[in-house]
mmCIF file of C-alpha atoms in Angstrom:
data_model
loop_
_atom_site.group_PDB
_atom_site.id
_atom_site.type_symbol
_atom_site.label_atom_id
_atom_site.label_comp_id
_atom_site.label_asym_id
_atom_site.label_seq_id
_atom_site.Cartn_x
_atom_site.Cartn_y
_atom_site.Cartn_z
ATOM 1 C CA UNK A 1 8.877 0.871 -11.708
ATOM 2 C CA UNK A 2 9.085 -3.362 -12.465
ATOM 3 C CA UNK A 3 11.708 -3.433 -9.540
ATOM 4 C CA UNK A 4 8.772 -2.337 -7.545
ATOM 5 C CA UNK A 5 5.786 -5.056 -8.976
ATOM 6 C CA UNK A 6 6.164 -7.394 -6.157
ATOM 7 C CA UNK A 7 5.713 -10.705 -9.114
ATOM 8 C CA UNK A 8 4.597 -13.074 -6.364
ATOM 9 C CA UNK A 9 1.624 -11.996 -5.223
ATOM 10 C CA UNK A 10 0.092 -11.645 -8.394
ATOM 11 C CA UNK A 11 -2.186 -14.798 -9.169
ATOM 12 C CA UNK A 12 -2.051 -14.894 -12.691
ATOM 13 C CA UNK A 13 -3.672 -17.610 -13.416
ATOM 14 C CA UNK A 14 -6.965 -16.391 -11.996
ATOM 15 C CA UNK A 15 -6.212 -13.492 -14.607
ATOM 16 C CA UNK A 16 -6.139 -16.377 -17.003
ATOM 17 C CA UNK A 17 -9.009 -17.804 -16.690
ATOM 18 C CA UNK A 18 -11.295 -15.368 -16.879
ATOM 19 C CA UNK A 19 -9.719 -13.896 -19.912
ATOM 20 C CA UNK A 20 -9.655 -17.206 -21.680
ATOM 21 C CA UNK A 21 -13.561 -17.544 -20.743
ATOM 22 C CA UNK A 22 -14.340 -13.813 -22.043
ATOM 23 C CA UNK A 23 -13.274 -14.816 -25.409
ATOM 24 C CA UNK A 24 -14.857 -18.447 -25.070
ATOM 25 C CA UNK A 25 -18.254 -16.421 -24.317
ATOM 26 C CA UNK A 26 -17.755 -13.970 -27.398
ATOM 27 C CA UNK A 27 -17.173 -17.023 -30.320
ATOM 28 C CA UNK A 28 -19.953 -18.399 -29.057
ATOM 29 C CA UNK A 29 -22.764 -15.065 -29.350
ATOM 30 C CA UNK A 30 -23.562 -16.622 -32.394
ATOM 31 C CA UNK A 31 -26.679 -19.566 -30.319
ATOM 32 C CA UNK A 32 -27.837 -16.062 -28.697
ATOM 33 C CA UNK A 33 -30.588 -15.688 -31.383
ATOM 34 C CA UNK A 34 -31.451 -19.781 -30.733
ATOM 35 C CA UNK A 35 -31.965 -19.394 -27.235
ATOM 36 C CA UNK A 36 -34.069 -16.416 -27.955
ATOM 37 C CA UNK A 37 -35.837 -18.355 -29.854
ATOM 38 C CA UNK A 38 -36.176 -21.530 -27.736
ATOM 39 C CA UNK A 39 -36.851 -19.208 -24.645
ATOM 40 C CA UNK A 40 -39.372 -17.303 -26.323
ATOM 41 C CA UNK A 41 -41.074 -20.221 -26.652
ATOM 42 C CA UNK A 42 -41.199 -21.265 -22.600
ATOM 43 C CA UNK A 43 -42.759 -18.540 -22.112
ATOM 44 C CA UNK A 44 -45.406 -19.209 -24.907
ATOM 45 C CA UNK A 45 -46.279 -22.312 -23.686
ATOM 46 C CA UNK A 46 -46.820 -21.107 -20.546
ATOM 47 C CA UNK A 47 -48.550 -18.263 -20.788
ATOM 48 C CA UNK A 48 -50.930 -20.050 -22.846
ATOM 49 C CA UNK A 49 -51.768 -23.095 -19.766
ATOM 50 C CA UNK A 50 -52.000 -19.710 -18.328
ATOM 51 C CA UNK A 51 -54.505 -18.093 -20.249
ATOM 52 C CA UNK A 52 -56.839 -21.726 -20.484
ATOM 53 C CA UNK A 53 -57.772 -22.398 -16.901
ATOM 54 C CA UNK A 54 -58.687 -18.306 -16.614
ATOM 55 C CA UNK A 55 -60.547 -19.433 -19.702
ATOM 56 C CA UNK A 56 -62.282 -22.081 -17.202
ATOM 57 C CA UNK A 57 -62.832 -20.091 -15.035
ATOM 58 C CA UNK A 58 -60.061 -20.701 -12.635
ATOM 59 C CA UNK A 59 -59.053 -17.425 -10.339
ATOM 60 C CA UNK A 60 -57.580 -19.109 -7.467
ATOM 61 C CA UNK A 61 -53.667 -19.170 -7.515
ATOM 62 C CA UNK A 62 -52.873 -21.184 -10.360
ATOM 63 C CA UNK A 63 -50.529 -23.850 -9.433
ATOM 64 C CA UNK A 64 -46.957 -24.720 -11.672
ATOM 65 C CA UNK A 65 -47.692 -23.607 -15.355
ATOM 66 C CA UNK A 66 -44.201 -24.872 -16.038
ATOM 67 C CA UNK A 67 -43.100 -28.513 -15.070
ATOM 68 C CA UNK A 68 -40.028 -28.447 -12.242
ATOM 69 C CA UNK A 69 -37.919 -29.659 -16.001
ATOM 70 C CA UNK A 70 -39.633 -27.134 -17.747
ATOM 71 C CA UNK A 71 -38.767 -24.416 -15.278
ATOM 72 C CA UNK A 72 -35.021 -25.779 -14.985
ATOM 73 C CA UNK A 73 -35.354 -26.163 -18.389
ATOM 74 C CA UNK A 74 -36.115 -21.551 -18.619
ATOM 75 C CA UNK A 75 -33.840 -20.881 -16.311
ATOM 76 C CA UNK A 76 -30.612 -22.700 -18.470
ATOM 77 C CA UNK A 77 -31.926 -20.172 -21.029
ATOM 78 C CA UNK A 78 -32.243 -17.366 -19.243
ATOM 79 C CA UNK A 79 -28.808 -17.641 -18.114
ATOM 80 C CA UNK A 80 -27.640 -18.746 -21.295
ATOM 81 C CA UNK A 81 -29.291 -15.676 -22.810
ATOM 82 C CA UNK A 82 -27.176 -12.953 -19.602
ATOM 83 C CA UNK A 83 -24.353 -14.926 -20.097
ATOM 84 C CA UNK A 84 -24.006 -14.478 -24.276
ATOM 85 C CA UNK A 85 -25.588 -10.370 -24.001
ATOM 86 C CA UNK A 86 -22.783 -9.375 -21.644
ATOM 87 C CA UNK A 87 -20.247 -11.010 -25.017
ATOM 88 C CA UNK A 88 -21.822 -9.101 -27.330
ATOM 89 C CA UNK A 89 -21.569 -6.222 -25.425
ATOM 90 C CA UNK A 90 -17.551 -7.029 -25.062
ATOM 91 C CA UNK A 91 -16.726 -7.938 -29.644
ATOM 92 C CA UNK A 92 -14.752 -4.704 -29.631
ATOM 93 C CA UNK A 93 -12.111 -5.850 -28.032
ATOM 94 C CA UNK A 94 -12.107 -8.467 -30.698
ATOM 95 C CA UNK A 95 -9.407 -7.188 -33.419
ATOM 96 C CA UNK A 96 -12.454 -8.166 -35.820
ATOM 97 C CA UNK A 97 -14.060 -4.861 -35.003
ATOM 98 C CA UNK A 98 -14.030 -1.568 -36.233
ATOM 99 C CA UNK A 99 -16.552 1.898 -35.491
ATOM 100 C CA UNK A 100 -18.301 1.756 -39.019
ATOM 101 C CA UNK A 101 -19.283 -1.960 -37.430
ATOM 102 C CA UNK A 102 -22.114 -0.393 -34.906
ATOM 103 C CA UNK A 103 -25.142 -0.618 -36.491
ATOM 104 C CA UNK A 104 -27.864 0.508 -34.019
ATOM 105 C CA UNK A 105 -31.061 0.094 -35.886
ATOM 106 C CA UNK A 106 -29.748 -4.285 -35.808
ATOM 107 C CA UNK A 107 -31.613 -5.684 -33.250
ATOM 108 C CA UNK A 108 -28.079 -6.841 -32.152
ATOM 109 C CA UNK A 109 -26.166 -3.736 -32.380
ATOM 110 C CA UNK A 110 -23.408 -4.688 -34.999
ATOM 111 C CA UNK A 111 -25.242 -7.568 -36.327
ATOM 112 C CA UNK A 112 -28.273 -8.406 -37.079
ATOM 113 C CA UNK A 113 -30.372 -11.919 -36.759
ATOM 114 C CA UNK A 114 -28.910 -13.705 -39.644
ATOM 115 C CA UNK A 115 -24.701 -12.089 -39.495
ATOM 116 C CA UNK A 116 -24.935 -13.210 -35.391
ATOM 117 C CA UNK A 117 -26.090 -16.889 -36.671
ATOM 118 C CA UNK A 118 -23.383 -16.784 -38.404
ATOM 119 C CA UNK A 119 -20.775 -14.387 -37.215
ATOM 120 C CA UNK A 120 -17.621 -16.644 -36.359
ATOM 121 C CA UNK A 121 -14.517 -15.017 -34.770
ATOM 122 C CA UNK A 122 -11.233 -16.805 -34.417
ATOM 123 C CA UNK A 123 -11.431 -17.069 -30.514
ATOM 124 C CA UNK A 124 -10.364 -20.943 -30.445
ATOM 125 C CA UNK A 125 -7.156 -20.592 -30.763
ATOM 126 C CA UNK A 126 -6.776 -17.672 -27.243
ATOM 127 C CA UNK A 127 -8.734 -21.410 -25.245
ATOM 128 C CA UNK A 128 -5.703 -22.865 -27.762
ATOM 129 C CA UNK A 129 -2.577 -21.091 -26.241
ATOM 130 C CA UNK A 130 -4.041 -19.966 -22.080
ATOM 131 C CA UNK A 131 -5.136 -23.942 -21.321
ATOM 132 C CA UNK A 132 -2.949 -25.973 -23.704
ATOM 133 C CA UNK A 133 0.325 -23.855 -24.787
ATOM 134 C CA UNK A 134 1.276 -21.603 -22.310
ATOM 135 C CA UNK A 135 1.028 -24.444 -19.584
ATOM 136 C CA UNK A 136 3.661 -26.552 -21.854
ATOM 137 C CA UNK A 137 5.710 -24.415 -22.816
ATOM 138 C CA UNK A 138 5.857 -22.651 -19.116
ATOM 139 C CA UNK A 139 6.413 -25.948 -17.838
ATOM 140 C CA UNK A 140 9.774 -26.591 -19.972
ATOM 141 C CA UNK A 141 10.769 -23.195 -19.297
ATOM 142 C CA UNK A 142 10.734 -23.955 -15.554
ATOM 143 C CA UNK A 143 13.145 -27.031 -16.419
ATOM 144 C CA UNK A 144 15.622 -25.026 -18.328
ATOM 145 C CA UNK A 145 15.915 -22.608 -15.583
ATOM 146 C CA UNK A 146 16.914 -25.745 -13.743
ATOM 147 C CA UNK A 147 18.805 -27.411 -15.309
ATOM 148 C CA UNK A 148 21.224 -24.319 -16.613
ATOM 149 C CA UNK A 149 21.845 -23.642 -12.803
ATOM 150 C CA UNK A 150 23.865 -27.742 -12.650
ATOM 151 C CA UNK A 151 26.180 -25.119 -15.001
ATOM 152 C CA UNK A 152 26.724 -22.695 -13.585
ATOM 153 C CA UNK A 153 29.579 -21.455 -11.230
ATOM 154 C CA UNK A 154 27.653 -18.815 -8.231
ATOM 155 C CA UNK A 155 25.561 -19.990 -5.103
ATOM 156 C CA UNK A 156 22.029 -21.234 -6.170
ATOM 157 C CA UNK A 157 20.140 -17.050 -4.887
ATOM 158 C CA UNK A 158 22.159 -15.668 -7.229
ATOM 159 C CA UNK A 159 22.159 -17.614 -9.860
ATOM 160 C CA UNK A 160 18.182 -17.751 -9.264
ATOM 161 C CA UNK A 161 18.627 -12.738 -9.075
ATOM 162 C CA UNK A 162 21.426 -13.067 -11.616
ATOM 163 C CA UNK A 163 17.821 -14.972 -14.142
ATOM 164 C CA UNK A 164 15.153 -12.500 -12.435
ATOM 165 C CA UNK A 165 17.377 -9.433 -12.865
ATOM 166 C CA UNK A 166 17.667 -10.705 -16.359
ATOM 167 C CA UNK A 167 14.173 -11.390 -17.422
ATOM 168 C CA UNK A 168 12.881 -7.615 -15.285
ATOM 169 C CA UNK A 169 15.355 -5.872 -17.846
ATOM 170 C CA UNK A 170 13.390 -7.153 -21.448
ATOM 171 C CA UNK A 171 10.701 -4.967 -22.475
ATOM 172 C CA UNK A 172 7.305 -5.715 -21.319
ATOM 173 C CA UNK A 173 4.024 -4.591 -23.331
ATOM 174 C CA UNK A 174 0.836 -5.933 -22.143
ATOM 175 C CA UNK A 175 1.821 -5.490 -17.949
ATOM 176 C CA UNK A 176 0.766 -2.368 -17.464
ATOM 177 C CA UNK A 177 -2.518 -3.647 -19.007
ATOM 178 C CA UNK A 178 -2.301 -6.252 -16.548
ATOM 179 C CA UNK A 179 -1.617 -5.030 -13.671
ATOM 180 C CA UNK A 180 -4.340 -2.652 -13.800
ATOM 181 C CA UNK A 181 -6.435 -5.456 -14.018
ATOM 182 C CA UNK A 182 -8.001 -4.295 -17.735
ATOM 183 C CA UNK A 183 -8.472 -7.326 -20.465
ATOM 184 C CA UNK A 184 -6.237 -8.039 -22.952
ATOM 185 C CA UNK A 185 -7.960 -6.679 -26.389
ATOM 186 C CA UNK A 186 -7.477 -7.786 -30.320
ATOM 187 C CA UNK A 187 -6.790 -11.611 -29.109
ATOM 188 C CA UNK A 188 -8.416 -13.356 -32.000
ATOM 189 C CA UNK A 189 -5.368 -12.337 -33.556
ATOM 190 C CA UNK A 190 -3.061 -14.631 -33.856
ATOM 191 C CA UNK A 191 0.069 -12.877 -33.292
ATOM 192 C CA UNK A 192 -1.296 -11.163 -30.592
ATOM 193 C CA UNK A 193 -2.218 -14.237 -29.242
ATOM 194 C CA UNK A 194 0.492 -15.441 -29.410
ATOM 195 C CA UNK A 195 3.381 -12.768 -27.945
ATOM 196 C CA UNK A 196 0.656 -11.422 -25.409
ATOM 197 C CA UNK A 197 0.787 -14.772 -23.900
ATOM 198 C CA UNK A 198 5.099 -15.674 -24.320
ATOM 199 C CA UNK A 199 4.373 -12.150 -22.375
ATOM 200 C CA UNK A 200 2.839 -14.058 -19.281
ATOM 201 C CA UNK A 201 5.279 -17.214 -19.880
ATOM 202 C CA UNK A 202 7.897 -14.449 -18.717
ATOM 203 C CA UNK A 203 5.386 -13.193 -16.088
ATOM 204 C CA UNK A 204 5.450 -16.398 -14.578
ATOM 205 C CA UNK A 205 9.212 -17.053 -14.837
ATOM 206 C CA UNK A 206 9.427 -14.409 -12.847
ATOM 207 C CA UNK A 207 7.129 -15.216 -10.052
ATOM 208 C CA UNK A 208 9.039 -18.688 -10.509
ATOM 209 C CA UNK A 209 12.161 -17.050 -9.530
ATOM 210 C CA UNK A 210 10.762 -14.373 -6.700
ATOM 211 C CA UNK A 211 9.099 -17.574 -5.239
ATOM 212 C CA UNK A 212 12.431 -19.650 -4.691
ATOM 213 C CA UNK A 213 13.702 -16.314 -4.050
ATOM 214 C CA UNK A 214 11.989 -16.220 -1.274
ATOM 215 C CA UNK A 215 12.044 -19.592 -0.651
ATOM 216 C CA UNK A 216 15.977 -19.165 0.709
ATOM 217 C CA UNK A 217 15.970 -15.956 2.076
ATOM 218 C CA UNK A 218 13.311 -16.387 4.658
ATOM 219 C CA UNK A 219 13.865 -20.803 5.222
ATOM 220 C CA UNK A 220 11.722 -20.523 8.672
ATOM 221 C CA UNK A 221 8.374 -19.450 6.584
ATOM 222 C CA UNK A 222 6.517 -22.203 5.174
ATOM 223 C CA UNK A 223 4.620 -20.934 2.226
ATOM 224 C CA UNK A 224 1.263 -23.206 1.893
ATOM 225 C CA UNK A 225 -1.824 -22.053 -0.942
ATOM 226 C CA UNK A 226 -4.783 -20.324 1.138
ATOM 227 C CA UNK A 227 -8.826 -20.091 0.482
ATOM 228 C CA UNK A 228 -9.263 -15.831 0.118
ATOM 229 C CA UNK A 229 -11.952 -14.304 1.022
ATOM 230 C CA UNK A 230 -12.891 -10.887 1.635
ATOM 231 C CA UNK A 231 -16.988 -11.336 2.411
ATOM 232 C CA UNK A 232 -16.512 -9.576 5.969
ATOM 233 C CA UNK A 233 -14.825 -6.309 4.929
ATOM 234 C CA UNK A 234 -16.460 -3.577 3.937
ATOM 235 C CA UNK A 235 -16.595 -1.846 0.538
ATOM 236 C CA UNK A 236 -13.930 1.075 2.805
ATOM 237 C CA UNK A 237 -12.071 -1.737 3.755
ATOM 238 C CA UNK A 238 -11.300 -3.037 0.236
ATOM 239 C CA UNK A 239 -10.502 0.725 -1.283
ATOM 240 C CA UNK A 240 -7.963 0.466 1.984
ATOM 241 C CA UNK A 241 -7.260 -3.249 1.034
ATOM 242 C CA UNK A 242 -6.454 -1.773 -2.798
ATOM 243 C CA UNK A 243 -4.237 1.757 -1.750
ATOM 244 C CA UNK A 244 -2.111 -0.813 0.154
ATOM 245 C CA UNK A 245 -1.640 -2.892 -2.726
ATOM 246 C CA UNK A 246 -0.615 -0.477 -5.060
ATOM 247 C CA UNK A 247 1.583 0.809 -1.905
ATOM 248 C CA UNK A 248 3.254 -2.211 -1.865
ATOM 249 C CA UNK A 249 3.703 -2.803 -5.951
ATOM 250 C CA UNK A 250 0.755 -4.609 -6.530
ATOM 251 C CA UNK A 251 -0.579 -1.893 -9.233
ATOM 252 C CA UNK A 252 -1.023 1.126 -10.169
ATOM 253 C CA UNK A 253 -3.891 2.952 -8.535
ATOM 254 C CA UNK A 254 -4.094 5.405 -11.056
ATOM 255 C CA UNK A 255 -6.189 2.939 -13.493
ATOM 256 C CA UNK A 256 -9.718 2.006 -11.657
ATOM 257 C CA UNK A 257 -11.745 4.663 -12.874
ATOM 258 C CA UNK A 258 -14.701 5.135 -11.953
ATOM 259 C CA UNK A 259 -17.040 2.740 -14.147
ATOM 260 C CA UNK A 260 -14.932 -0.861 -14.462
ATOM 261 C CA UNK A 261 -15.606 -1.867 -11.321
ATOM 262 C CA UNK A 262 -15.188 -5.495 -13.346
ATOM 263 C CA UNK A 263 -11.290 -3.963 -13.302
ATOM 264 C CA UNK A 264 -12.193 -3.348 -9.843
ATOM 265 C CA UNK A 265 -12.667 -7.149 -9.341
ATOM 266 C CA UNK A 266 -9.661 -7.990 -11.478
ATOM 267 C CA UNK A 267 -7.114 -6.521 -9.095
ATOM 268 C CA UNK A 268 -8.947 -8.017 -6.198
ATOM 269 C CA UNK A 269 -8.290 -11.811 -8.326
ATOM 270 C CA UNK A 270 -3.948 -10.829 -9.777
ATOM 271 C CA UNK A 271 -4.368 -10.647 -5.429
ATOM 272 C CA UNK A 272 -5.879 -13.624 -4.402
ATOM 273 C CA UNK A 273 -9.089 -12.047 -3.579
ATOM 274 C CA UNK A 274 -12.146 -13.065 -3.960
ATOM 275 C CA UNK A 275 -14.177 -10.064 -3.384
ATOM 276 C CA UNK A 276 -17.578 -11.557 -4.993
ATOM 277 C CA UNK A 277 -20.448 -8.462 -5.085
ATOM 278 C CA UNK A 278 -17.846 -6.425 -3.371
ATOM 279 C CA UNK A 279 -17.882 -3.910 -5.454
ATOM 280 C CA UNK A 280 -20.413 -1.009 -6.727
ATOM 281 C CA UNK A 281 -19.748 1.730 -9.441
ATOM 282 C CA UNK A 282 -20.713 4.718 -6.937
ATOM 283 C CA UNK A 283 -19.784 3.469 -3.182
ATOM 284 C CA UNK A 284 -16.508 2.203 -3.876
ATOM 285 C CA UNK A 285 -14.626 4.779 -6.482
ATOM 286 C CA UNK A 286 -15.935 7.671 -3.767
ATOM 287 C CA UNK A 287 -14.372 5.437 -0.831
ATOM 288 C CA UNK A 288 -11.469 5.335 -3.886
ATOM 289 C CA UNK A 289 -10.572 8.225 -3.718
ATOM 290 C CA UNK A 290 -10.804 9.267 -0.265
ATOM 291 C CA UNK A 291 -8.539 6.891 0.778
ATOM 292 C CA UNK A 292 -5.913 8.288 -1.460
ATOM 293 C CA UNK A 293 -6.593 12.607 -0.517
ATOM 294 C CA UNK A 294 -4.965 13.816 2.156
ATOM 295 C CA UNK A 295 -8.463 15.136 4.074
ATOM 296 C CA UNK A 296 -9.824 11.795 3.396
ATOM 297 C CA UNK A 297 -13.188 12.908 3.889
ATOM 298 C CA UNK A 298 -15.091 9.247 3.655
ATOM 299 C CA UNK A 299 -13.231 8.123 6.656
ATOM 300 C CA UNK A 300 -11.480 5.453 5.523
ATOM 301 C CA UNK A 301 -8.187 5.739 7.101
ATOM 302 C CA UNK A 302 -9.867 4.864 10.071
ATOM 303 C CA UNK A 303 -7.975 2.874 13.115
ATOM 304 C CA UNK A 304 -11.288 0.353 12.377
ATOM 305 C CA UNK A 305 -10.891 -0.422 8.970
ATOM 306 C CA UNK A 306 -6.644 -0.975 9.467
ATOM 307 C CA UNK A 307 -7.933 -2.959 12.098
ATOM 308 C CA UNK A 308 -9.977 -5.102 10.169
ATOM 309 C CA UNK A 309 -7.824 -4.931 6.847
ATOM 310 C CA UNK A 310 -5.002 -6.467 9.575
ATOM 311 C CA UNK A 311 -7.150 -9.408 10.652
ATOM 312 C CA UNK A 312 -7.424 -10.165 6.682
ATOM 313 C CA UNK A 313 -3.484 -10.398 6.216
ATOM 314 C CA UNK A 314 -2.818 -12.478 8.690
ATOM 315 C CA UNK A 315 -6.193 -14.675 7.732
ATOM 316 C CA UNK A 316 -4.343 -15.261 4.805
ATOM 317 C CA UNK A 317 -1.152 -15.452 5.637
ATOM 318 C CA UNK A 318 0.082 -11.993 3.140
ATOM 319 C CA UNK A 319 3.033 -11.116 5.055
ATOM 320 C CA UNK A 320 4.299 -7.749 3.141
ATOM 321 C CA UNK A 321 1.095 -6.340 3.695
ATOM 322 C CA UNK A 322 0.603 -7.840 7.633
ATOM 323 C CA UNK A 323 3.772 -5.480 7.833
ATOM 324 C CA UNK A 324 2.300 -2.695 6.415
ATOM 325 C CA UNK A 325 -1.422 -2.074 7.997
ATOM 326 C CA UNK A 326 1.329 -2.232 11.047
ATOM 327 C CA UNK A 327 3.365 0.726 10.062
ATOM 328 C CA UNK A 328 0.364 2.350 9.472
ATOM 329 C CA UNK A 329 -1.608 1.232 12.466
ATOM 330 C CA UNK A 330 1.075 2.717 14.356
ATOM 331 C CA UNK A 331 1.014 6.239 12.822
ATOM 332 C CA UNK A 332 -2.326 6.761 13.258
ATOM 333 C CA UNK A 333 -3.165 9.024 17.199
#
C-alpha cells in the first residue's frame, strides 16, 4: 500500500493548516455567548431606531439604521458566531469528549452558557507543535539526512533510496486518515498530538527524499511551484480527477463519503488543488459513484471531461497525472 503512495505530490502543509485552525477555533468556543450578546445588543439598537421612525410616521424607505462602522461590527460579530458555532460541532473530536456529555436540553448541546464560557480545552499544544516545534525538528532531520551522506559509501541517489526504503518500512498510525482527508481526533491529548506530529515529520522526510530522487532521475525537468485552481472544472470533472488521483496512489477512494464534503475538500488540499464551493454532497457523491462503476451512468468518463482534466493537469505541471489521462484518452473510442 505505502509503496503506491506518491508522497511527493501531497500538500501536507495545507492539511496541517486545516487541523491547526480547527483546533484553534475549538479552543475559542468559550467566546460564543459573548459574541452572541454583542450581536443581540446591536440588533436591539437597530430595531429601536427603526421603531422610532415608524412612531414618527416615517414609512418611506428608511435610511441606514446602522452606521457604516456599526455594519462592519455587525458583520464581524456574525462571522465570529458562524466560525465558533461550526467549531462547537467539532467538540466530539476532543479527547475530553464522551457521549455522556451530550445534553440536547442545553443551549449549546454539550454545555449550558456558564459551562461553555468556562470551557478551556487543551488545544494550544496543537498550534505549538504544528507551527513551532515541528518545523524546527524537521529542519534538524533534513540536516541529519544530508550530513549522514558524507560518511556513506553509496552514490547519492542510492543513499536517498536506501533511506527512503527504511522510512517507508516504519509503522504509520495516522497515514491512512491523512490520505483520506479526515481530521485527526483527540489532539488535545498531548501524547496523541506528539505522536501525530512525529509521524508527520516522517512523512515530510519521505517527501524530501522522493523530491531529491525525482530531481536526480529527471534533471531535465525544472520543478517550480505553481498556483492551482479548479475554477473551470465541473463537479463531474472533479470526480474524474479524484478517481485519477486515486489510481496514481494519492488516496484511498473507498473512504470518500456521501455526507462529508469537507473530506473531499481536504483531499484536494492534500493534492495541491484548490476547489472552493465545488463539492456539493449529493451531486458530487452521485458522480463519484458513477466514475467508479462499470456502466458510468452519469457519463463522467467522457472524452470532453478527460480533455478538460488534461488541460488542467498541464496548467499545474502535474506530469504523473498528465501521463495517466493521456493513456486513458487513447483508450476512449
